[in-house]
Short mmCIF file of C-alpha atoms and ligand atoms in Angstrom, two decimals:
data_model
loop_
_atom_site.label_atom_id
_atom_site.label_comp_id
_atom_site.label_asym_id
_atom_site.label_seq_id
_atom_site.Cartn_x
_atom_site.Cartn_y
_atom_site.Cartn_z
CA MET H 1 -35.88 152.59 134.66
CA GLN H 2 -33.14 153.32 137.73
CA VAL H 3 -29.52 152.81 136.92
CA TRP H 4 -27.36 151.10 139.79
CA LYS H 5 -23.65 151.31 139.58
CA PHE H 6 -21.69 149.35 142.00
CA GLY H 7 -17.85 150.19 141.92
CA GLY H 8 -14.79 147.40 142.86
CA THR H 9 -15.26 147.06 146.60
CA SER H 10 -18.47 146.43 146.06
CA VAL H 11 -18.04 143.93 143.34
CA GLY H 12 -14.47 142.66 145.15
CA LYS H 13 -15.44 139.08 147.06
CA PRO H 14 -18.07 136.48 146.81
CA GLU H 15 -20.08 137.40 149.72
CA ARG H 16 -20.44 141.14 148.60
CA MET H 17 -21.93 140.47 145.42
CA LYS H 18 -23.94 138.05 146.99
CA SER H 19 -25.36 140.84 148.30
CA ILE H 20 -25.79 142.76 145.25
CA ARG H 21 -27.56 140.02 144.80
CA GLN H 22 -30.06 140.86 147.19
CA LEU H 23 -29.65 144.27 146.77
CA ILE H 24 -30.89 144.40 143.51
CA THR H 25 -33.54 142.49 142.86
CA GLU H 26 -35.68 143.46 146.53
CA ASP H 27 -38.17 145.18 145.10
CA GLY H 28 -38.15 143.47 141.99
CA GLN H 29 -38.13 146.55 140.04
CA PRO H 30 -36.12 146.11 136.55
CA LYS H 31 -32.73 148.39 136.60
CA ILE H 32 -29.67 148.12 134.97
CA VAL H 33 -27.31 147.54 136.48
CA VAL H 34 -23.58 148.79 135.45
CA LEU H 35 -20.04 146.35 137.36
CA SER H 36 -16.02 147.29 137.60
CA ALA H 37 -14.52 145.39 138.08
CA LEU H 38 -13.95 143.00 140.77
CA SER H 39 -11.12 145.70 142.91
CA GLY H 40 -7.77 145.33 142.06
CA SER H 41 -8.22 143.90 138.71
CA THR H 42 -7.91 147.00 136.78
CA ASN H 43 -4.49 147.89 138.80
CA THR H 44 -3.80 144.21 137.85
CA LEU H 45 -3.85 143.99 134.07
CA LEU H 46 -2.79 147.61 134.20
CA SER H 47 0.83 146.22 135.71
CA ILE H 48 1.09 143.63 133.06
CA SER H 49 1.13 145.95 130.75
CA GLU H 50 3.91 147.49 132.09
CA SER H 51 5.60 144.65 132.17
CA LEU H 52 5.41 143.92 128.99
CA ASN H 53 6.16 147.59 127.45
CA ALA H 54 9.18 146.68 129.60
CA GLY H 55 9.78 143.48 128.00
CA ASN H 56 9.53 141.52 130.20
CA PRO H 57 6.30 138.65 129.25
CA SER H 58 8.11 136.29 131.45
CA GLU H 59 6.39 138.84 134.41
CA ALA H 60 3.83 139.84 132.74
CA LYS H 61 2.85 135.77 132.59
CA LEU H 62 2.95 135.50 135.63
CA LYS H 63 0.67 138.44 137.10
CA ALA H 64 -1.59 136.50 134.32
CA SER H 65 -1.48 133.69 136.74
CA GLU H 66 -1.93 135.18 139.87
CA LEU H 67 -4.78 136.25 139.06
CA ARG H 68 -6.40 134.55 137.50
CA ALA H 69 -5.83 132.41 140.92
CA HIS H 70 -7.52 134.96 142.23
CA TYR H 71 -10.50 134.66 140.03
CA ASP H 72 -10.33 130.97 140.09
CA GLN H 73 -11.20 131.27 143.91
CA PHE H 74 -13.38 133.64 143.38
CA LEU H 75 -15.55 131.36 141.94
CA THR H 76 -15.29 128.85 144.61
CA GLU H 77 -17.21 130.90 146.52
CA LEU H 78 -19.63 132.62 144.67
CA TYR H 79 -21.72 129.39 143.65
CA SER H 80 -23.62 127.44 144.52
CA THR H 81 -24.39 124.17 142.02
CA PRO H 82 -21.87 122.31 139.84
CA ALA H 83 -23.64 124.10 136.33
CA GLY H 84 -23.18 127.54 137.95
CA LEU H 85 -18.94 126.47 139.14
CA GLY H 86 -18.46 125.34 135.29
CA GLN H 87 -20.02 128.86 133.85
CA GLY H 88 -17.95 130.70 136.08
CA GLN H 89 -15.35 128.92 135.10
CA ALA H 90 -15.81 128.42 131.28
CA ILE H 91 -16.12 132.34 131.46
CA VAL H 92 -12.68 132.36 133.19
CA ALA H 93 -10.93 130.20 131.01
CA LYS H 94 -11.59 131.84 128.30
CA GLU H 95 -10.90 135.33 129.36
CA PHE H 96 -7.65 134.45 130.16
CA ALA H 97 -7.28 132.43 126.69
CA PHE H 98 -7.43 136.04 125.70
CA ILE H 99 -5.05 137.35 127.93
CA ASP H 100 -2.58 134.76 127.11
CA SER H 101 -3.39 135.94 123.42
CA LEU H 102 -2.82 140.16 124.16
CA ILE H 103 0.69 138.86 126.19
CA ALA H 104 2.08 136.64 123.12
CA THR H 105 1.04 139.56 120.98
CA SER H 106 4.00 141.11 119.24
CA PRO H 107 3.86 144.31 118.93
CA TYR H 108 2.00 145.28 122.55
CA THR H 109 0.27 148.82 120.97
CA VAL H 110 -1.77 150.92 122.91
CA LYS H 111 -5.20 148.78 120.90
CA GLN H 112 -3.94 145.63 123.23
CA GLU H 113 -3.12 147.78 125.80
CA LYS H 114 -7.08 149.31 126.29
CA GLU H 115 -8.47 145.38 125.24
CA MET H 116 -5.85 143.55 129.24
CA VAL H 117 -7.33 146.73 130.94
CA ALA H 118 -11.28 145.98 129.58
CA LEU H 119 -11.11 142.68 131.04
CA GLY H 120 -11.15 143.54 134.33
CA GLU H 121 -15.31 144.57 133.33
CA LEU H 122 -16.01 142.31 131.00
CA LEU H 123 -14.64 139.30 134.06
CA SER H 124 -16.67 140.64 136.40
CA THR H 125 -20.28 142.04 134.57
CA GLN H 126 -20.05 137.40 133.11
CA ILE H 127 -19.62 135.90 136.77
CA PHE H 128 -22.73 137.91 138.39
CA GLU H 129 -24.67 137.08 135.71
CA ALA H 130 -23.60 134.08 135.13
CA PHE H 131 -24.74 133.69 138.85
CA LEU H 132 -27.88 135.72 138.23
CA GLN H 133 -28.69 132.66 135.87
CA GLU H 134 -27.59 129.97 138.20
CA GLU H 135 -30.25 131.67 141.23
CA GLY H 136 -33.10 131.83 138.67
CA ILE H 137 -33.17 135.73 137.88
CA SER H 138 -34.50 136.86 135.53
CA SER H 139 -31.70 139.17 133.52
CA ALA H 140 -29.38 139.38 130.53
CA LEU H 141 -25.66 141.10 130.01
CA LEU H 142 -25.72 144.28 127.69
CA PRO H 143 -22.74 144.31 126.55
CA ALA H 144 -20.73 148.18 126.62
CA LEU H 145 -19.28 147.34 123.61
CA ASP H 146 -22.64 147.92 121.52
CA PHE H 147 -23.42 150.58 122.87
CA MET H 148 -20.89 152.97 124.46
CA VAL H 149 -19.05 154.74 122.41
CA ILE H 150 -16.93 157.97 122.73
CA ASP H 151 -15.29 160.35 119.59
CA GLU H 152 -12.67 161.83 118.38
CA ASP H 153 -12.00 163.88 121.06
CA ASN H 154 -12.95 160.74 124.51
CA GLU H 155 -16.12 162.90 124.93
CA PRO H 156 -18.35 159.91 124.79
CA VAL H 157 -21.66 160.74 122.23
CA LEU H 158 -25.07 160.46 124.26
CA LYS H 159 -27.42 161.12 120.89
CA ILE H 160 -26.10 157.68 119.93
CA ILE H 161 -24.94 155.38 122.94
CA GLU H 162 -29.18 157.08 122.97
CA GLN H 163 -29.72 155.11 119.95
CA LYS H 164 -27.63 152.28 120.39
CA LEU H 165 -28.85 150.64 124.16
CA ALA H 166 -31.89 150.82 122.58
CA THR H 167 -31.64 148.67 119.79
CA VAL H 168 -28.81 146.10 122.41
CA LEU H 169 -31.98 146.15 125.00
CA ALA H 170 -35.18 145.88 122.95
CA PRO H 171 -35.08 141.94 121.62
CA VAL H 172 -34.45 141.46 125.85
CA LYS H 173 -36.90 144.23 127.16
CA ASP H 174 -38.36 141.92 129.02
CA LYS H 175 -36.10 140.76 131.22
CA GLN H 176 -35.43 142.09 135.52
CA ILE H 177 -31.85 142.77 135.63
CA PHE H 178 -29.71 144.02 133.02
CA VAL H 179 -26.10 143.86 134.02
CA THR H 180 -22.95 145.25 131.49
CA GLN H 181 -20.42 146.90 131.90
CA GLY H 182 -18.69 150.21 133.45
CA PHE H 183 -15.40 152.17 131.86
CA ILE H 184 -15.18 150.48 128.49
CA CYS H 185 -16.41 152.06 124.93
CA ARG H 186 -15.43 152.03 121.53
CA ASN H 187 -13.86 154.63 119.88
CA PRO H 188 -14.14 156.13 115.91
CA ALA H 189 -12.26 153.40 114.89
CA GLY H 190 -13.74 150.29 116.36
CA GLU H 191 -11.27 149.46 119.05
CA VAL H 192 -12.10 148.63 122.39
CA ASP H 193 -11.55 152.25 124.48
CA ASN H 194 -12.87 153.38 128.57
CA LEU H 195 -13.53 156.18 129.92
CA LYS H 196 -10.47 156.70 132.27
CA ARG H 197 -10.56 155.63 135.56
CA GLY H 198 -13.08 155.94 137.84
CA GLY H 199 -14.97 155.60 134.23
CA SER H 200 -17.83 153.36 135.64
CA ASP H 201 -19.87 156.28 137.36
CA TYR H 202 -19.55 157.52 134.20
CA THR H 203 -20.67 155.15 132.49
CA ALA H 204 -23.69 154.67 134.53
CA SER H 205 -24.98 158.44 134.85
CA LEU H 206 -24.63 158.05 130.65
CA ILE H 207 -26.83 155.50 130.80
CA GLY H 208 -29.11 156.83 133.11
CA GLY H 209 -28.74 160.12 130.14
CA ALA H 210 -30.12 157.73 127.38
CA ILE H 211 -32.70 155.98 128.61
CA GLN H 212 -34.18 158.34 130.91
CA ALA H 213 -33.61 156.77 134.76
CA GLU H 214 -35.85 157.81 137.29
CA GLU H 215 -32.40 157.63 139.15
CA VAL H 216 -28.74 157.10 139.52
CA GLN H 217 -27.53 155.17 141.21
CA ILE H 218 -24.16 154.53 142.59
CA TRP H 219 -22.71 151.86 145.24
CA THR H 220 -19.63 151.89 146.73
CA ASP H 221 -18.10 151.16 150.44
CA ILE H 222 -19.02 155.06 152.07
CA ASP H 223 -22.59 156.79 153.18
CA GLY H 224 -22.14 159.19 150.08
CA MET H 225 -19.85 162.31 149.25
CA HIS H 226 -18.40 163.89 152.62
CA ASN H 227 -17.96 167.15 153.35
CA ASN H 228 -13.98 166.58 153.06
CA ASP H 229 -11.32 163.97 151.96
CA PRO H 230 -12.01 160.59 154.23
CA ARG H 231 -8.27 159.85 153.05
CA ILE H 232 -6.86 163.00 154.22
CA VAL H 233 -8.83 164.07 157.17
CA LYS H 234 -10.47 162.44 160.27
CA ASN H 235 -14.08 163.52 161.32
CA THR H 236 -15.73 164.35 157.77
CA PHE H 237 -19.43 163.44 157.36
CA PRO H 238 -22.07 162.88 154.43
CA ILE H 239 -23.48 165.28 152.98
CA ARG H 240 -27.61 164.46 152.22
CA GLU H 241 -28.41 166.84 149.59
CA LEU H 242 -26.31 168.46 147.04
CA SER H 243 -26.85 170.35 143.45
CA PHE H 244 -26.11 169.33 139.94
CA ALA H 245 -23.57 172.34 140.18
CA GLU H 246 -21.92 171.66 143.13
CA ALA H 247 -21.29 167.83 142.63
CA ALA H 248 -19.96 168.14 139.44
CA GLU H 249 -17.98 171.40 141.27
CA LEU H 250 -16.92 168.51 143.66
CA ALA H 251 -16.20 165.53 141.19
CA TYR H 252 -14.93 167.77 138.80
CA PHE H 253 -12.03 169.23 141.92
CA GLY H 254 -11.13 165.31 143.35
CA ALA H 255 -14.20 163.90 144.74
CA LYS H 256 -12.64 160.70 144.60
CA ILE H 257 -15.98 159.32 144.82
CA LEU H 258 -17.66 160.61 141.72
CA HIS H 259 -15.64 160.65 137.99
CA PRO H 260 -14.78 163.71 137.05
CA SER H 261 -17.77 164.08 134.23
CA THR H 262 -20.36 161.75 136.32
CA ILE H 263 -23.02 164.83 136.55
CA THR H 264 -22.68 166.16 133.36
CA PRO H 265 -25.37 163.53 131.70
CA ALA H 266 -27.44 163.86 134.42
CA LYS H 267 -27.86 167.02 134.78
CA LEU H 268 -28.31 167.69 131.06
CA LYS H 269 -30.73 165.44 131.79
CA GLY H 270 -32.66 166.22 134.77
CA VAL H 271 -31.38 162.72 136.20
CA PRO H 272 -31.09 162.65 139.94
CA VAL H 273 -28.21 160.60 141.28
CA ARG H 274 -27.76 158.74 144.65
CA LEU H 275 -24.82 157.96 147.29
CA LYS H 276 -25.17 154.71 148.30
CA ASN H 277 -23.33 152.21 150.58
CA THR H 278 -23.34 148.60 150.17
CA MET H 279 -22.06 148.29 153.86
CA GLU H 280 -24.56 149.31 154.34
CA PRO H 281 -27.43 150.42 152.10
CA SER H 282 -29.51 151.98 154.85
CA ALA H 283 -27.60 154.42 155.15
CA PHE H 284 -29.06 157.88 153.52
CA GLY H 285 -26.38 158.62 151.72
CA THR H 286 -26.03 161.74 149.24
CA LEU H 287 -28.55 162.96 146.87
CA ILE H 288 -27.99 164.53 144.11
CA SER H 289 -30.25 166.80 142.30
CA GLU H 290 -31.49 169.98 140.74
CA LYS H 291 -32.37 170.64 144.08
CA SER H 292 -29.95 172.97 146.34
CA THR H 293 -30.01 173.70 149.70
CA ASP H 294 -28.98 177.28 151.09
CA VAL H 295 -25.65 175.84 153.49
CA GLU H 296 -23.11 178.80 152.53
CA ILE H 297 -19.52 176.10 152.63
CA LYS H 298 -20.70 172.53 151.98
CA ALA H 299 -17.26 170.43 151.38
CA ILE H 300 -13.51 170.29 150.01
CA ALA H 301 -12.57 168.71 147.53
CA ALA H 302 -8.06 168.44 146.28
CA LYS H 303 -7.63 167.36 142.79
CA ASP H 304 -3.78 166.16 142.59
CA ASN H 305 -1.24 166.62 140.02
CA ILE H 306 -1.73 169.92 139.28
CA THR H 307 0.66 172.21 136.41
CA ALA H 308 0.77 175.62 136.78
CA ILE H 309 2.07 178.16 134.51
CA TYR H 310 2.90 182.03 134.24
CA ILE H 311 2.44 184.06 131.75
CA HIS H 312 3.37 187.64 130.77
CA SER H 313 2.53 189.53 129.06
CA THR H 314 5.88 191.64 126.37
CA ARG H 315 3.45 194.43 125.11
CA MET H 316 2.37 197.45 126.38
CA LEU H 317 0.09 197.42 128.67
CA ASN H 318 -3.97 197.75 127.60
CA ALA H 319 -3.43 195.17 124.95
CA TYR H 320 -5.66 193.65 124.37
CA GLY H 321 -6.38 189.94 121.95
CA PHE H 322 -3.39 189.06 124.77
CA LEU H 323 -5.42 186.08 126.49
CA LYS H 324 -7.14 185.00 123.03
CA ARG H 325 -3.96 184.55 121.36
CA VAL H 326 -3.13 182.82 124.53
CA PHE H 327 -6.01 180.34 125.52
CA GLU H 328 -5.99 179.88 121.40
CA VAL H 329 -2.96 177.86 121.66
CA PHE H 330 -4.12 175.70 124.91
CA GLU H 331 -6.70 175.02 122.43
CA LYS H 332 -4.55 173.95 119.58
CA TYR H 333 -3.40 171.15 122.48
CA LYS H 334 -6.31 170.24 123.64
CA THR H 335 -5.58 170.97 126.73
CA PRO H 336 -8.97 172.14 129.41
CA VAL H 337 -7.81 175.04 131.42
CA ASP H 338 -8.88 174.55 134.85
CA MET H 339 -7.45 177.64 136.90
CA ILE H 340 -6.87 181.04 135.63
CA THR H 341 -6.20 184.37 137.39
CA THR H 342 -5.23 187.78 136.03
CA SER H 343 -3.25 190.38 136.73
CA GLU H 344 -3.05 193.66 134.10
CA VAL H 345 0.05 192.18 132.43
CA SER H 346 0.18 188.62 133.12
CA VAL H 347 -1.88 185.50 133.64
CA SER H 348 -1.15 181.83 135.67
CA VAL H 349 -2.52 180.03 134.17
CA THR H 350 -2.88 175.67 135.76
CA ILE H 351 -3.59 172.63 133.53
CA ASP H 352 -3.56 168.77 134.70
CA GLN H 353 -2.37 167.32 131.13
CA THR H 354 1.28 167.79 130.55
CA THR H 355 1.52 165.50 127.17
CA HIS H 356 2.01 168.30 124.99
CA LEU H 357 3.38 170.97 128.46
CA ASP H 358 6.72 171.70 126.01
CA ALA H 359 4.82 172.18 123.31
CA ILE H 360 2.46 174.80 124.96
CA MET H 361 5.44 176.28 126.25
CA SER H 362 6.55 176.85 123.22
CA GLU H 363 4.37 178.59 121.76
CA LEU H 364 3.30 180.58 124.53
CA ARG H 365 6.97 182.17 124.28
CA GLU H 366 6.18 183.94 121.04
CA PHE H 367 4.13 186.57 122.26
CA ALA H 368 4.95 185.84 125.87
CA GLU H 369 6.91 186.12 128.72
CA LEU H 370 7.27 182.96 130.85
CA GLU H 371 8.66 181.91 134.09
CA ASP H 372 9.11 177.89 134.48
CA PRO H 373 6.27 176.70 134.97
CA ASP H 374 5.45 174.82 139.15
CA MET H 375 5.21 171.23 138.46
CA ASN H 376 2.91 168.63 141.31
CA GLN H 377 0.59 171.24 142.53
CA VAL H 378 -2.56 171.18 144.11
CA ILE H 379 -6.31 172.64 143.73
CA VAL H 380 -7.88 173.11 146.28
CA CYS H 381 -11.66 173.80 145.79
CA ILE H 382 -14.28 174.50 148.95
CA VAL H 383 -17.56 174.29 147.11
CA GLY H 384 -20.87 175.81 148.71
CA ASN H 385 -23.46 178.79 148.10
CA PHE H 386 -21.39 182.19 147.31
CA TRP H 387 -23.79 184.09 146.36
CA ALA H 388 -22.02 187.84 145.18
CA ASP H 389 -24.38 189.35 147.46
CA LYS H 390 -23.03 187.72 150.43
CA GLU H 391 -20.38 188.91 152.93
CA GLY H 392 -17.75 187.57 154.63
CA ILE H 393 -17.12 184.05 152.80
CA ALA H 394 -13.65 185.35 151.42
CA ILE H 395 -12.33 185.68 154.42
CA LYS H 396 -13.40 182.28 156.86
CA VAL H 397 -11.73 180.72 153.94
CA LEU H 398 -8.51 182.80 153.86
CA GLU H 399 -8.71 182.55 157.80
CA ALA H 400 -9.16 178.72 158.28
CA ILE H 401 -6.02 178.59 155.14
CA LYS H 402 -3.60 182.15 157.28
CA LYS H 403 -0.25 179.28 157.92
CA ILE H 404 -0.44 177.89 154.39
CA PRO H 405 0.94 179.33 151.46
CA ILE H 406 -1.17 180.28 148.82
CA ARG H 407 -0.39 180.41 145.22
CA MET H 408 -3.99 181.44 142.87
CA ILE H 409 -7.18 182.19 144.26
CA SER H 410 -10.20 182.01 141.90
CA TYR H 411 -13.47 182.77 143.32
CA GLY H 412 -16.38 184.20 141.12
CA ALA H 413 -16.07 182.73 137.76
CA SER H 414 -19.17 180.39 139.24
CA GLU H 415 -21.31 180.96 142.28
CA HIS H 416 -20.51 177.09 143.47
CA ASN H 417 -16.37 177.17 143.98
CA ILE H 418 -13.29 179.20 145.58
CA SER H 419 -10.26 177.27 144.48
CA LEU H 420 -6.73 177.82 145.50
CA LEU H 421 -3.48 176.72 144.59
CA VAL H 422 -0.93 174.76 146.39
CA ASP H 423 2.17 172.75 146.36
CA ALA H 424 1.50 168.82 146.50
CA SER H 425 3.66 169.28 149.57
CA HIS H 426 0.38 171.35 151.61
CA LYS H 427 -2.49 169.09 150.11
CA ASN H 428 -3.31 167.55 153.32
CA ASP H 429 -2.78 170.52 156.35
CA ALA H 430 -4.72 173.05 153.79
CA LEU H 431 -6.89 169.74 153.57
CA ASN H 432 -6.60 169.61 157.23
CA ALA H 433 -6.99 173.93 158.73
CA LEU H 434 -10.01 174.22 155.85
CA ASN H 435 -12.23 171.42 157.25
CA GLU H 436 -11.10 173.01 161.50
CA GLY H 437 -12.44 176.08 160.16
CA LEU H 438 -14.80 175.16 157.92
CA PHE H 439 -16.83 172.79 159.75
P1 ADP Z 501 -15.87 152.53 143.58
O1 ADP Z 501 -14.40 151.51 143.39
O2 ADP Z 501 -16.94 151.95 144.29
O3 ADP Z 501 -16.22 153.37 142.90
P2 ADP Z 501 -13.79 154.24 145.01
O4 ADP Z 501 -12.73 154.78 145.41
O5 ADP Z 501 -13.60 154.56 143.52
O6 ADP Z 501 -15.50 153.42 144.87
O7 ADP Z 501 -14.68 155.81 145.67
C1 ADP Z 501 -14.84 155.80 146.97
C2 ADP Z 501 -13.67 156.71 148.23
O8 ADP Z 501 -13.63 157.46 147.51
C3 ADP Z 501 -14.35 156.32 149.02
O9 ADP Z 501 -13.88 154.76 149.93
C4 ADP Z 501 -13.33 157.84 150.00
O10 ADP Z 501 -11.99 156.88 150.53
C5 ADP Z 501 -12.67 158.06 148.46
N1 ADP Z 501 -13.31 159.66 148.67
C6 ADP Z 501 -12.83 160.98 148.17
N2 ADP Z 501 -13.54 161.21 148.36
C7 ADP Z 501 -14.27 161.22 149.28
C8 ADP Z 501 -15.84 162.62 149.57
N3 ADP Z 501 -15.23 163.51 149.21
N4 ADP Z 501 -16.56 161.37 149.45
C9 ADP Z 501 -16.58 160.73 149.82
N5 ADP Z 501 -15.62 159.75 149.84
C10 ADP Z 501 -14.71 160.65 149.41
N1 LIG Z 502 -12.39 149.55 136.73
C1 LIG Z 502 -12.18 150.77 136.33
C2 LIG Z 502 -10.27 151.73 137.12
O1 LIG Z 502 -10.38 150.78 138.14
C3 LIG Z 502 -13.33 151.79 136.35
C4 LIG Z 502 -13.96 151.49 137.85
O2 LIG Z 502 -13.74 151.13 138.63
O3 LIG Z 502 -14.81 153.21 138.15
O4 LIG Z 502 -10.61 152.59 137.05
MG1 MG Z 503 -14.58 155.20 141.51
#
């Protein structure tokens, strides 16, 4: 079985949903189809929450009614029979009644906010499944909230997902198309939660890992992983093949086409991931698998909103145990460190979660001197094959970027990654300069 995921723009218009119906049934093979919310819906639901958090329910109501009008119009263009339309209208009426009830809930807490933001995927999947029924396709809806679970650290638990999904699939196993929600899940308290923005990719690869799928396909609005961010750099091109390791680095370090964790379960279970373009299904896209090619420099990505912390040891030289104490502080506050550079008495690290920055800084100050952290930094990551005995790679990268001030450089941690830290104001120049110099 394959798992195919369609992102927001791929389901965002009625004609797109119709072409997806075509795509998923063409080869007659059974599939689990993971859908995102219609493009813009998740943002609107979050913005309704913002209005509520700001104590403005009438603004929230207005935004909800505009969203509802969008769905009402969508339905009339999607369904071709009165019965189908009636089905769609019943779904929209039910879910918007729930939105109204959330708007009326006081106090409006994180729990309600998570329920609110889940509605995008709940709507898109039910609307699409009703459309498949109208079209006479053998299909079933698999409620993600019945099998997609995360633990106390917000990490999905693949073993439990595997078991729960098998239970959900068993009674409908004879169907051909199984539709499920991306993004949403349940936390250990049994509440509705999510896998963070862009999380539908992760849902797809978790399902792919859980059922040991033949392949996971991520269908989006571009013809695969490009060698650089196409929103910032002109003349980027799609990369045909990536290894799991290379793709994982690119996703983690900011290539928006994939949620940062997408590759983890696929790599664990050896399930290939193919990136495909819904607007151009015949384009090759990108195949991510165990296989690596010997292309030296493959792609560049950038991760925003990075904070750099500069730590100096107050002890004498040669002190051991210093790094351990430093990292214990980050561990205590469950804050991942992305980049590290060291000198004899200093260590600089970067983080992208600043919730506990103040607490981290004050604990570090107990045994180290700190400079003011640099906020608003960007990690620019160059991905490829940088074998230890290969000469000339660092110079190529540094030559390309010679006009850009660099705060940190990390090279040698993996054979696939060179990372540079630059101020956000230099991000676009850095990506363009590297593109020019490296490709
Ligand atoms: P979806 O809604 O289908 O999940 P996303 O917007 O999350 O789609 O991801 C696709 C977008 O990612 C592309 O339209 C493109 O602008 C952006 N993107 C950023 N970096 C890359 C890259 N290296 N290769 C391809 N697309 C990228
Ligand atoms: N709808 C969610 C988002 O906009 C998840 C996704 O699209 O992958 O972030
Ligand atoms: Mg996405």
